[in-house]
């Protein structure tokens, strides 16, 4: 995260293409606006999620929301790129606007510790996001000395990003801004708050497919990457004003 001074010209990322992935943007501080060439647009504020399926191709731009930019303030976002299975690489582009109020919520204890379920489910509480392969995405907001237990299949890929504060994960200290990746040796994870903390829990079923990333595209073969660039230069991703 970082402070941003007031500005009449919103900061951000100009028009750029994507294919073969989904971009998932989670807002922790600040507000962000976006537009894409499929005609989707929106603003997400603190606690909200912008979930864009690029699929077969889309042009996209993201920038600080106008009023937030004028006032300035703390800005902290996480953007994940979620790979699409080969059979869905060319699916039509779409957009899911996920407001914080629509997320599943599971109380951990009486201290105010909660899990916000963005995608997947936690102890029977489901999240609003639809995914193309099995995946779980949770915000864990843990009070000091509180604990949360997660059980995933040992074959899944699992990671935890410490957004704020400090936690103890399976007995080891995980400071703020650190990422913890789990091997495939077990399926139980215990998280304890050494301070009040916020953690992003990510879990997904491996696709077990060849991955060829290049620039803003993630495909399965080099030929598909070359085709993506050719389609982009031929204008097949649509039009979006910068």
Coordinates of N, CA and C in Angstrom, one line a residue:
X1 N 0.8 -1.2 0.0 CA 0.0 0.0 0.0 C 0.9 1.2 0.0
X2 N 0.3 2.4 -0.4 CA 1.0 3.6 -0.4 C 0.1 4.8 -0.5
X3 N 0.5 5.9 0.1 CA -0.3 7.1 0.0 C -0.3 7.7 -1.4
X4 N -1.4 8.3 -1.8 CA -1.4 9.0 -3.1 C -1.9 10.4 -2.9
X5 N -1.1 11.4 -3.3 CA -1.5 12.8 -3.2 C -2.7 13.1 -4.1
X6 N -3.4 14.2 -3.9 CA -4.5 14.6 -4.7 C -4.0 14.8 -6.2
X7 N -4.8 14.5 -7.1 CA -4.5 14.7 -8.5 C -5.7 14.8 -9.4
X8 N -5.7 15.8 -10.3 CA -6.8 16.0 -11.2 C -6.8 15.0 -12.4
X9 N -5.6 14.3 -12.6 CA -5.5 13.3 -13.6 C -5.4 12.0 -12.9
X10 N -6.4 11.1 -13.0 CA -6.4 9.8 -12.3 C -5.2 9.0 -12.8
X11 N -4.5 8.4 -11.8 CA -3.4 7.5 -12.1 C -4.0 6.1 -12.5
X12 N -3.2 5.3 -13.3 CA -3.7 4.0 -13.6 C -3.0 3.3 -14.7
X13 N -3.6 2.3 -15.3 CA -3.1 1.5 -16.4 C -3.9 1.8 -17.6
X14 N -3.3 2.2 -18.7 CA -4.1 2.5 -19.9 C -4.5 1.2 -20.6
X15 N -5.1 1.4 -21.8 CA -5.6 0.3 -22.6 C -4.6 -0.8 -22.9
X16 N -5.0 -2.0 -22.5 CA -4.1 -3.2 -22.7 C -4.9 -4.4 -23.0
X17 N -4.4 -5.4 -23.7 CA -5.2 -6.6 -24.0 C -5.0 -7.7 -23.0
X18 N -5.9 -8.7 -22.9 CA -5.7 -9.9 -22.2 C -6.4 -11.0 -23.0
X19 N -5.9 -12.2 -22.9 CA -6.5 -13.4 -23.4 C -6.1 -14.6 -22.6
X20 N -7.0 -15.6 -22.4 CA -6.7 -16.8 -21.7 C -6.7 -16.9 -20.2
X21 N -7.1 -15.7 -19.6 CA -7.0 -15.7 -18.1 C -8.3 -14.9 -17.6
X22 N -8.4 -14.9 -16.3 CA -9.3 -14.0 -15.6 C -8.4 -13.1 -14.7
X23 N -8.8 -11.8 -14.6 CA -8.1 -10.9 -13.7 C -9.0 -10.7 -12.5
X24 N -8.5 -10.9 -11.3 CA -9.3 -10.7 -10.1 C -8.7 -9.6 -9.3
X25 N -9.3 -8.4 -9.2 CA -8.8 -7.3 -8.4 C -9.6 -7.1 -7.1
X26 N -8.8 -7.2 -6.0 CA -9.4 -7.1 -4.7 C -9.0 -5.7 -4.1
X27 N -10.0 -4.9 -3.7 CA -9.7 -3.6 -3.1 C -9.6 -3.6 -1.6
X28 N -8.5 -3.2 -1.1 CA -8.3 -3.1 0.4 C -8.4 -1.7 0.8
X29 N -7.8 -0.8 0.1 CA -7.9 0.7 0.3 C -8.0 1.4 -1.0
X30 N -8.8 2.4 -1.0 CA -9.0 3.2 -2.3 C -10.1 2.8 -3.1
X31 N -10.3 3.4 -4.3 CA -11.3 3.1 -5.2 C -10.7 3.1 -6.6
X32 N -11.2 2.1 -7.4 CA -10.7 2.0 -8.8 C -11.8 1.9 -9.8
X33 N -11.7 2.5 -10.9 CA -12.7 2.4 -12.0 C -12.1 1.6 -13.1
X34 N -12.9 1.0 -13.9 CA -12.4 0.2 -15.1 C -13.4 0.3 -16.2
X35 N -12.8 0.1 -17.4 CA -13.6 -0.1 -18.6 C -13.0 -1.2 -19.5
X36 N -13.9 -1.9 -20.3 CA -13.3 -2.8 -21.2 C -14.0 -2.8 -22.5
X37 N -13.4 -3.4 -23.5 CA -14.0 -3.3 -24.9 C -15.2 -4.2 -25.1
X38 N -15.6 -4.9 -24.1 CA -16.9 -5.7 -24.2 C -18.1 -4.8 -23.7
X39 N -17.8 -3.6 -23.3 CA -18.8 -2.6 -22.9 C -19.0 -2.6 -21.4
X40 N -18.2 -3.3 -20.7 CA -18.4 -3.4 -19.2 C -17.6 -2.2 -18.6
X41 N -18.1 -1.7 -17.5 CA -17.5 -0.6 -16.7 C -18.0 -0.7 -15.3
X42 N -17.2 -0.1 -14.4 CA -17.7 -0.1 -13.0 C -16.6 0.5 -12.1
X43 N -17.0 0.7 -10.8 CA -16.1 1.2 -9.8 C -16.2 0.3 -8.6
X44 N -15.0 -0.1 -8.1 CA -15.0 -0.9 -6.9 C -14.4 -0.1 -5.8
X45 N -14.9 -0.2 -4.6 CA -14.4 0.5 -3.4 C -13.8 -0.5 -2.4
X46 N -13.5 0.0 -1.3 CA -12.8 -0.9 -0.2 C -13.7 -2.1 0.1
X47 N -13.1 -3.3 0.0 CA -13.8 -4.5 0.3 C -14.4 -5.2 -0.9
X48 N -14.5 -4.5 -2.1 CA -15.1 -5.1 -3.2 C -14.1 -5.8 -4.1
X49 N -14.6 -6.5 -5.1 CA -13.8 -7.3 -6.0 C -14.3 -7.1 -7.5
X50 N -13.3 -6.9 -8.4 CA -13.6 -6.8 -9.8 C -13.1 -8.1 -10.4
X51 N -14.0 -8.9 -11.0 CA -13.6 -10.2 -11.5 C -13.8 -10.2 -13.0
X52 N -12.8 -10.1 -13.8 CA -13.0 -10.0 -15.3 C -12.5 -11.3 -16.0
X53 N -13.3 -11.9 -16.8 CA -12.9 -13.0 -17.6 C -12.5 -12.5 -19.0
X54 N -11.2 -12.5 -19.3 CA -10.7 -12.0 -20.6 C -11.1 -13.0 -21.7
X55 N -11.0 -14.3 -21.3 CA -11.4 -15.3 -22.3 C -10.7 -15.2 -23.6
X56 N -11.4 -15.2 -24.7 CA -10.8 -15.1 -26.1 C -10.2 -13.8 -26.4
X57 N -10.4 -12.7 -25.6 CA -9.8 -11.5 -25.9 C -10.6 -10.3 -25.5
X58 N -9.9 -9.3 -24.8 CA -10.6 -8.1 -24.4 C -9.5 -7.0 -24.2
X59 N -9.9 -5.8 -24.4 CA -9.1 -4.6 -24.1 C -9.6 -4.1 -22.8
X60 N -8.7 -3.6 -21.9 CA -9.0 -3.3 -20.6 C -8.2 -2.0 -20.1
X61 N -8.8 -1.2 -19.3 CA -8.1 -0.1 -18.7 C -8.6 0.1 -17.2
X62 N -7.7 0.4 -16.3 CA -8.0 0.6 -14.9 C -7.3 1.8 -14.4
X63 N -8.0 2.6 -13.5 CA -7.4 3.8 -13.0 C -8.1 4.2 -11.7
X64 N -7.5 5.1 -11.0 CA -8.1 5.6 -9.7 C -9.4 6.2 -10.1
X65 N -10.4 5.9 -9.3 CA -11.7 6.6 -9.4 C -11.6 8.1 -9.2
X66 N -12.3 8.9 -10.0 CA -12.1 10.3 -10.1 C -12.1 11.0 -8.8
X67 N -13.1 10.8 -8.0 CA -13.2 11.5 -6.7 C -12.1 11.1 -5.7
X68 N -11.8 9.8 -5.7 CA -10.7 9.3 -4.9 C -9.4 10.0 -5.3
X69 N -9.2 10.1 -6.6 CA -8.0 10.7 -7.2 C -7.9 12.1 -6.8
X70 N -9.0 12.9 -6.8 CA -9.0 14.3 -6.4 C -8.6 14.5 -4.9
X71 N -9.1 13.6 -4.1 CA -8.9 13.7 -2.6 C -7.5 13.1 -2.2
X72 N -7.1 12.0 -2.9 CA -5.9 11.3 -2.5 C -6.2 10.4 -1.4
X73 N -5.2 9.6 -1.0 CA -5.4 8.7 0.2 C -4.7 7.4 0.0
X74 N -4.8 6.5 0.9 CA -4.1 5.2 0.9 C -4.7 4.3 -0.2
X75 N -3.9 3.7 -1.0 CA -4.3 2.9 -2.1 C -3.7 1.5 -2.0
X76 N -4.5 0.5 -1.9 CA -3.9 -0.9 -1.8 C -4.9 -1.9 -2.5
X77 N -4.3 -2.5 -3.5 CA -5.1 -3.5 -4.3 C -4.3 -4.7 -4.5
X78 N -4.9 -5.8 -4.7 CA -4.3 -7.1 -5.1 C -4.9 -7.5 -6.4
X79 N -4.1 -7.8 -7.4 CA -4.7 -8.4 -8.6 C -4.1 -9.7 -8.9
X80 N -4.9 -10.7 -9.0 CA -4.6 -12.1 -9.4 C -4.9 -12.4 -10.8
X81 N -4.0 -13.1 -11.5 CA -4.3 -13.7 -12.8 C -4.7 -15.2 -12.6
X82 N -5.9 -15.5 -12.9 CA -6.3 -16.9 -12.8 C -6.3 -17.5 -14.2
X83 N -5.6 -18.6 -14.3 CA -5.5 -19.3 -15.6 C -6.8 -20.0 -15.9
X84 N -7.2 -19.9 -17.2 CA -8.4 -20.6 -17.7 C -8.0 -22.0 -18.2
X85 N -8.9 -23.0 -18.0 CA -8.6 -24.3 -18.6 C -8.6 -24.2 -20.1
X86 N -7.8 -25.1 -20.8 CA -7.7 -25.0 -22.3 C -9.0 -24.9 -23.0
X87 N -10.0 -25.6 -22.5 CA -11.3 -25.7 -23.2 C -12.1 -24.4 -23.1
X88 N -11.7 -23.5 -22.1 CA -12.4 -22.2 -21.9 C -11.5 -21.0 -22.3
X89 N -10.3 -21.2 -22.9 CA -9.4 -20.1 -23.2 C -10.1 -19.1 -24.1
X90 N -11.0 -19.5 -25.0 CA -11.6 -18.6 -26.0 C -13.0 -18.3 -25.6
X91 N -13.4 -18.5 -24.4 CA -14.8 -18.2 -23.9 C -15.0 -16.7 -24.1
X92 N -16.2 -16.3 -24.3 CA -16.5 -14.8 -24.5 C -16.2 -14.1 -23.2
X93 N -15.7 -12.8 -23.4 CA -15.3 -12.0 -22.2 C -16.6 -11.7 -21.4
X94 N -16.4 -11.6 -20.1 CA -17.5 -11.2 -19.2 C -16.9 -10.6 -17.9
X95 N -17.8 -10.1 -17.1 CA -17.4 -9.3 -15.9 C -18.3 -9.6 -14.8
X96 N -17.7 -9.9 -13.6 CA -18.5 -10.0 -12.4 C -18.1 -8.9 -11.4
X97 N -19.1 -8.1 -11.0 CA -18.9 -7.1 -10.0 C -19.3 -7.6 -8.7
X98 N -18.4 -7.8 -7.8 CA -18.7 -8.4 -6.5 C -18.5 -7.4 -5.4
X99 N -19.6 -6.9 -4.9 CA -19.6 -6.0 -3.8 C -19.4 -6.8 -2.5
X100 N -18.8 -6.1 -1.5 CA -18.5 -6.8 -0.2 C -19.7 -7.3 0.4
X101 N -20.8 -6.6 0.3 CA -22.1 -7.0 1.0 C -22.6 -8.3 0.4
X102 N -22.2 -8.7 -0.8 CA -22.7 -10.0 -1.4 C -21.9 -11.2 -1.1
X103 N -20.7 -11.0 -0.4 CA -19.8 -12.1 -0.1 C -20.4 -12.9 1.0
X104 N -20.1 -14.2 1.0 CA -20.4 -15.1 2.1 C -19.6 -14.7 3.4
X105 N -20.2 -14.9 4.5 CA -19.5 -14.5 5.8 C -19.6 -15.6 6.8
X106 N -18.5 -15.9 7.4 CA -18.4 -17.0 8.4 C -17.7 -16.4 9.6
X107 N -18.5 -16.3 10.8 CA -17.8 -15.8 12.0 C -16.9 -16.9 12.6
X108 N -15.7 -16.5 13.0 CA -14.8 -17.4 13.6 C -14.9 -17.5 15.1
X109 N -15.1 -16.3 15.7 CA -15.3 -16.3 17.1 C -16.1 -15.0 17.6
X110 N -16.2 -14.8 18.9 CA -16.9 -13.7 19.4 C -16.1 -12.4 19.4
X111 N -14.8 -12.5 19.0 CA -14.0 -11.3 19.0 C -14.2 -10.5 17.8
X112 N -14.9 -11.0 16.8 CA -15.1 -10.2 15.5 C -14.3 -10.8 14.4
X113 N -13.6 -11.9 14.6 CA -12.8 -12.5 13.5 C -13.8 -13.2 12.5
X114 N -13.6 -12.9 11.2 CA -14.5 -13.4 10.2 C -13.8 -13.9 8.9
X115 N -14.4 -14.7 8.1 CA -13.9 -15.0 6.8 C -15.0 -14.5 5.8
X116 N -14.5 -13.8 4.8 CA -15.3 -13.3 3.7 C -15.0 -14.3 2.5
X117 N -16.1 -14.9 2.1 CA -15.9 -15.9 1.0 C -16.2 -15.2 -0.3
X118 N -15.2 -15.1 -1.2 CA -15.4 -14.5 -2.5 C -15.7 -15.5 -3.5
X119 N -15.0 -16.7 -3.5 CA -15.3 -17.8 -4.4 C -15.1 -19.1 -3.6
X120 N -15.8 -20.1 -4.1 CA -15.7 -21.4 -3.4 C -16.6 -21.4 -2.1
X121 N -16.2 -22.2 -1.1 CA -17.0 -22.3 0.1 C -16.1 -22.6 1.3
X122 N -16.6 -22.1 2.5 CA -15.9 -22.4 3.7 C -16.9 -22.8 4.7
X123 N -16.8 -24.1 5.2 CA -17.7 -24.7 6.2 C -19.2 -24.4 5.8
X124 N -19.5 -24.6 4.5 CA -20.9 -24.5 4.1 C -21.3 -23.2 3.6
X125 N -20.5 -22.1 3.8 CA -20.8 -20.8 3.4 C -20.1 -20.5 2.0
X126 N -21.0 -20.2 1.0 CA -20.5 -20.1 -0.3 C -20.2 -18.6 -0.7
X127 N -19.4 -18.4 -1.7 CA -19.1 -17.1 -2.3 C -19.8 -16.8 -3.6
X128 N -20.0 -15.6 -4.0 CA -20.8 -15.2 -5.2 C -20.1 -15.4 -6.5
X129 N -18.7 -15.5 -6.5 CA -18.0 -15.6 -7.8 C -18.2 -17.0 -8.5
X130 N -18.4 -17.0 -9.8 CA -18.4 -18.2 -10.5 C -17.0 -18.4 -11.1
X131 N -16.5 -19.7 -11.1 CA -15.1 -20.0 -11.6 C -15.2 -21.1 -12.7
X132 N -14.2 -21.2 -13.5 CA -14.1 -22.2 -14.6 C -13.4 -23.5 -14.1
X133 N -12.8 -23.4 -13.0 CA -12.3 -24.6 -12.4 C -12.4 -24.5 -10.9
X134 N -12.4 -25.6 -10.1 CA -12.6 -25.4 -8.6 C -11.6 -24.5 -8.0
X135 N -12.0 -23.5 -7.3 CA -11.1 -22.6 -6.6 C -11.8 -22.0 -5.4
X136 N -11.0 -21.6 -4.4 CA -11.5 -21.0 -3.2 C -10.7 -19.7 -3.0
X137 N -11.4 -18.6 -2.7 CA -10.7 -17.3 -2.5 C -11.4 -16.6 -1.3
X138 N -10.7 -16.5 -0.2 CA -11.2 -15.9 1.0 C -10.4 -14.8 1.6
X139 N -11.1 -13.8 2.2 CA -10.4 -12.8 3.0 C -10.6 -13.3 4.5
X140 N -9.5 -13.5 5.1 CA -9.5 -13.9 6.5 C -9.2 -12.6 7.4
X141 N -10.1 -12.2 8.2 CA -9.9 -11.0 9.1 C -9.9 -11.5 10.5
X142 N -8.6 -11.6 11.0 CA -8.4 -12.3 12.3 C -8.0 -11.4 13.4
X143 N -8.6 -11.5 14.5 CA -8.2 -10.7 15.7 C -6.9 -11.3 16.3
X144 N -6.2 -10.5 17.1 CA -5.1 -11.1 17.8 C -5.4 -12.3 18.7
X145 N -4.6 -13.3 18.6 CA -4.8 -14.6 19.4 C -5.9 -15.4 18.9
X146 N -6.7 -15.0 17.9 CA -7.7 -15.8 17.3 C -7.1 -16.8 16.3
X147 N -7.8 -17.9 16.1 CA -7.4 -19.0 15.2 C -8.4 -19.3 14.2
X148 N -8.0 -19.7 13.0 CA -8.8 -20.3 12.0 C -8.2 -21.5 11.4
X149 N -9.0 -22.5 11.1 CA -8.5 -23.8 10.5 C -9.1 -23.9 9.1
X150 N -8.2 -24.3 8.2 CA -8.6 -24.6 6.8 C -8.2 -26.0 6.4
X151 N -9.1 -26.7 5.7 CA -8.8 -28.0 5.2 C -9.0 -28.1 3.7
X152 N -7.9 -28.3 3.0 CA -8.0 -28.4 1.5 C -7.4 -29.8 1.1
X153 N -7.8 -30.2 -0.1 CA -7.2 -31.4 -0.6 C -5.7 -31.3 -0.8
X154 N -4.9 -32.3 -0.4 CA -3.5 -32.2 -0.5 C -3.0 -32.0 -1.9
X155 N -3.8 -32.4 -2.9 CA -3.4 -32.2 -4.3 C -3.6 -30.8 -4.9
X156 N -4.3 -29.9 -4.1 CA -4.6 -28.6 -4.5 C -3.4 -27.7 -4.4
X157 N -3.4 -26.6 -5.1 CA -2.4 -25.5 -4.9 C -2.9 -24.5 -4.0
X158 N -2.2 -24.2 -2.9 CA -2.6 -23.3 -1.9 C -1.6 -22.3 -1.5
X159 N -2.0 -21.1 -1.3 CA -1.1 -20.0 -0.9 C -1.9 -19.0 0.0
X160 N -1.1 -18.3 0.8 CA -1.7 -17.3 1.7 C -0.8 -16.0 1.6
X161 N -1.5 -14.9 1.3 CA -0.8 -13.6 1.3 C -1.2 -12.8 2.5
X162 N -0.2 -12.4 3.3 CA -0.5 -11.6 4.5 C -0.6 -10.1 4.1
X163 N -1.8 -9.6 4.1 CA -2.2 -8.3 3.6 C -1.8 -7.2 4.7
X164 N -2.1 -7.6 5.9 CA -1.9 -6.6 7.0 C -1.7 -7.3 8.3
X165 N -0.8 -6.8 9.1 CA -0.5 -7.4 10.4 C 0.5 -8.6 10.3
X166 N 0.4 -9.4 11.4 CA 1.3 -10.6 11.4 C 0.6 -11.8 11.9
X167 N 0.8 -12.9 11.3 CA 0.1 -14.2 11.6 C 1.1 -15.3 11.9
X168 N 0.6 -16.3 12.5 CA 1.4 -17.5 12.7 C 0.7 -18.6 11.9
X169 N 1.3 -19.2 10.9 CA 0.7 -20.2 10.0 C 1.4 -21.5 10.2
X170 N 0.6 -22.5 10.7 CA 1.2 -23.8 11.0 C 2.5 -23.7 11.9
X171 N 2.4 -22.8 12.9 CA 3.4 -22.6 13.8 C 4.6 -21.7 13.4
X172 N 4.6 -21.2 12.2 CA 5.7 -20.3 11.7 C 5.2 -18.9 11.5
X173 N 6.0 -17.9 11.9 CA 5.6 -16.5 11.8 C 5.6 -16.1 10.3
X174 N 4.5 -15.4 10.0 CA 4.3 -14.9 8.6 C 4.0 -13.4 8.7
X175 N 5.1 -12.5 8.5 CA 4.9 -11.1 8.6 C 4.1 -10.5 7.5
X176 N 3.7 -9.2 7.7 CA 3.0 -8.5 6.7 C 3.7 -8.4 5.3
X177 N 2.9 -8.5 4.2 CA 3.5 -8.4 2.9 C 4.3 -9.7 2.5
X178 N 4.1 -10.8 3.2 CA 4.8 -12.0 2.8 C 3.8 -13.0 2.3
X179 N 4.3 -13.8 1.3 CA 3.4 -14.9 0.7 C 3.9 -16.2 1.2
X180 N 2.9 -17.1 1.5 CA 3.2 -18.4 2.0 C 2.7 -19.4 1.0
X181 N 3.6 -20.3 0.5 CA 3.1 -21.3 -0.5 C 3.2 -22.7 0.2
X182 N 2.2 -23.5 0.0 CA 2.2 -24.8 0.6 C 2.5 -25.9 -0.4
X183 N 3.3 -26.8 0.0 CA 3.6 -28.0 -0.8 C 2.4 -29.0 -0.7
X184 N 2.6 -30.1 -1.2 CA 1.5 -31.1 -1.3 C 1.7 -32.2 -0.3
X185 N 2.1 -31.8 1.0 CA 2.3 -32.8 2.0 C 1.2 -33.0 3.0
X186 N 0.2 -32.2 2.9 CA -0.9 -32.3 3.9 C -2.0 -31.4 3.4
X187 N -3.1 -31.3 4.2 CA -4.2 -30.6 3.8 C -4.8 -29.7 4.9
X188 N -4.2 -29.6 6.1 CA -4.7 -28.8 7.2 C -3.8 -27.6 7.4
X189 N -4.4 -26.4 7.5 CA -3.7 -25.2 7.8 C -4.3 -24.5 9.0
X190 N -3.5 -24.1 9.9 CA -3.9 -23.4 11.1 C -3.3 -22.0 11.1
X191 N -4.2 -21.0 11.1 CA -3.7 -19.6 11.1 C -4.1 -18.9 12.4
X192 N -3.1 -18.3 13.1 CA -3.3 -17.6 14.4 C -2.9 -16.2 14.2
X193 N -3.6 -15.3 14.7 CA -3.3 -13.8 14.7 C -2.3 -13.5 15.7
X194 N -1.0 -13.1 15.3 CA -0.1 -12.6 16.3 C -0.4 -11.1 16.6
X195 N -1.1 -10.5 15.7 CA -1.7 -9.2 15.8 C -3.1 -9.3 15.1
X196 N -3.9 -8.2 15.2 CA -5.0 -8.1 14.3 C -4.4 -8.2 12.9
X197 N -5.0 -9.0 12.0 CA -4.4 -9.2 10.7 C -5.5 -9.5 9.6
X198 N -5.1 -9.3 8.4 CA -5.9 -9.7 7.2 C -5.1 -10.5 6.3
X199 N -5.6 -11.7 5.9 CA -4.9 -12.6 5.0 C -5.8 -13.0 3.8
X200 N -5.2 -13.1 2.7 CA -5.9 -13.6 1.5 C -5.6 -15.0 1.3
X201 N -6.6 -15.9 1.4 CA -6.4 -17.3 1.3 C -6.8 -17.7 -0.2
X202 N -5.8 -18.4 -0.8 CA -6.0 -18.8 -2.2 C -5.8 -20.3 -2.4
X203 N -6.8 -21.0 -3.0 CA -6.7 -22.4 -3.2 C -7.3 -22.8 -4.5
X204 N -6.7 -23.7 -5.2 CA -7.3 -24.2 -6.5 C -6.8 -25.5 -6.9
X205 N -7.7 -26.2 -7.7 CA -7.4 -27.5 -8.3 C -6.4 -27.3 -9.4
X206 N -5.3 -27.9 -9.5 CA -4.3 -27.8 -10.6 C -5.0 -28.2 -11.9
X207 N -4.7 -27.5 -13.0 CA -5.2 -27.8 -14.3 C -4.4 -28.9 -15.0
X208 N -3.1 -29.0 -14.6 CA -2.3 -30.0 -15.2 C -2.2 -29.9 -16.7
X209 N -2.1 -28.7 -17.2 CA -2.0 -28.4 -18.7 C -0.8 -27.6 -18.9
X210 N -0.3 -27.6 -20.1 CA 0.9 -26.8 -20.5 C 0.5 -25.4 -20.4
X211 N 1.5 -24.5 -19.9 CA 1.2 -23.1 -19.8 C 2.3 -22.3 -20.5
X212 N 1.9 -21.5 -21.4 CA 2.8 -20.6 -22.1 C 2.3 -19.1 -21.9
X213 N 3.0 -18.4 -21.0 CA 2.6 -17.0 -20.8 C 3.5 -16.1 -21.6
X214 N 3.0 -15.0 -22.1 CA 3.8 -14.0 -22.8 C 3.1 -12.7 -22.8
X215 N 3.7 -11.7 -22.1 CA 3.0 -10.4 -22.0 C 1.7 -10.6 -21.3
X216 N 0.6 -10.0 -21.9 CA -0.7 -10.1 -21.2 C -1.5 -11.3 -21.5
X217 N -0.9 -12.3 -22.2 CA -1.6 -13.5 -22.6 C -1.1 -14.7 -21.9
X218 N -2.0 -15.6 -21.6 CA -1.6 -16.9 -21.1 C -2.3 -18.0 -21.8
X219 N -1.5 -18.8 -22.6 CA -2.1 -19.8 -23.5 C -1.5 -21.2 -23.2
X220 N -1.7 -22.1 -24.1 CA -1.2 -23.5 -23.8 C -0.1 -23.8 -24.8
X221 N 0.1 -23.1 -25.9 CA 1.1 -23.3 -26.9 C 1.7 -22.0 -27.4
X222 N 2.9 -22.1 -27.9 CA 3.5 -20.9 -28.5 C 2.7 -20.4 -29.7
X223 N 2.2 -21.3 -30.5 CA 1.4 -20.9 -31.7 C 0.1 -20.1 -31.2
X224 N -0.5 -20.5 -30.1 CA -1.6 -19.7 -29.6 C -1.2 -18.3 -29.2
X225 N 0.0 -18.2 -28.6 CA 0.5 -16.9 -28.2 C 0.7 -16.0 -29.5
X226 N 1.3 -16.6 -30.5 CA 1.5 -15.8 -31.8 C 0.2 -15.4 -32.4
X227 N -0.8 -16.3 -32.3 CA -2.1 -16.0 -32.8 C -2.8 -14.9 -32.0
X228 N -2.6 -14.9 -30.7 CA -3.2 -13.8 -29.9 C -2.6 -12.5 -30.3
X229 N -1.3 -12.4 -30.5 CA -0.7 -11.1 -30.9 C -1.2 -10.7 -32.3
X230 N -1.4 -11.7 -33.2 CA -1.9 -11.4 -34.5 C -3.3 -10.9 -34.5
X231 N -4.1 -11.5 -33.7 CA -5.5 -11.1 -33.5 C -5.6 -9.7 -32.9
X232 N -4.7 -9.4 -31.9 CA -4.7 -8.1 -31.3 C -4.4 -7.0 -32.3
X233 N -3.3 -7.3 -33.1 CA -2.9 -6.3 -34.1 C -3.9 -6.1 -35.3
X234 N -4.7 -7.2 -35.5 CA -5.8 -7.1 -36.5 C -7.1 -6.5 -36.0
X235 N -7.1 -6.1 -34.7 CA -8.2 -5.4 -34.2 C -9.4 -6.3 -33.7
X236 N -9.1 -7.6 -33.5 CA -10.1 -8.5 -33.2 C -10.5 -8.5 -31.7
X237 N -9.8 -7.7 -30.9 CA -10.1 -7.5 -29.5 C -11.1 -6.4 -29.2
X238 N -11.6 -5.8 -30.3 CA -12.5 -4.7 -30.2 C -11.7 -3.3 -30.1
X239 N -12.5 -2.3 -29.6 CA -11.9 -1.0 -29.5 C -12.2 -0.4 -28.2
X240 N -11.3 0.3 -27.6 CA -11.4 1.0 -26.3 C -10.6 2.3 -26.4
X241 N -11.2 3.4 -26.1 CA -10.5 4.7 -26.2 C -9.6 4.8 -24.9
X242 N -8.4 5.2 -25.1 CA -7.4 5.4 -24.1 C -7.7 6.6 -23.2

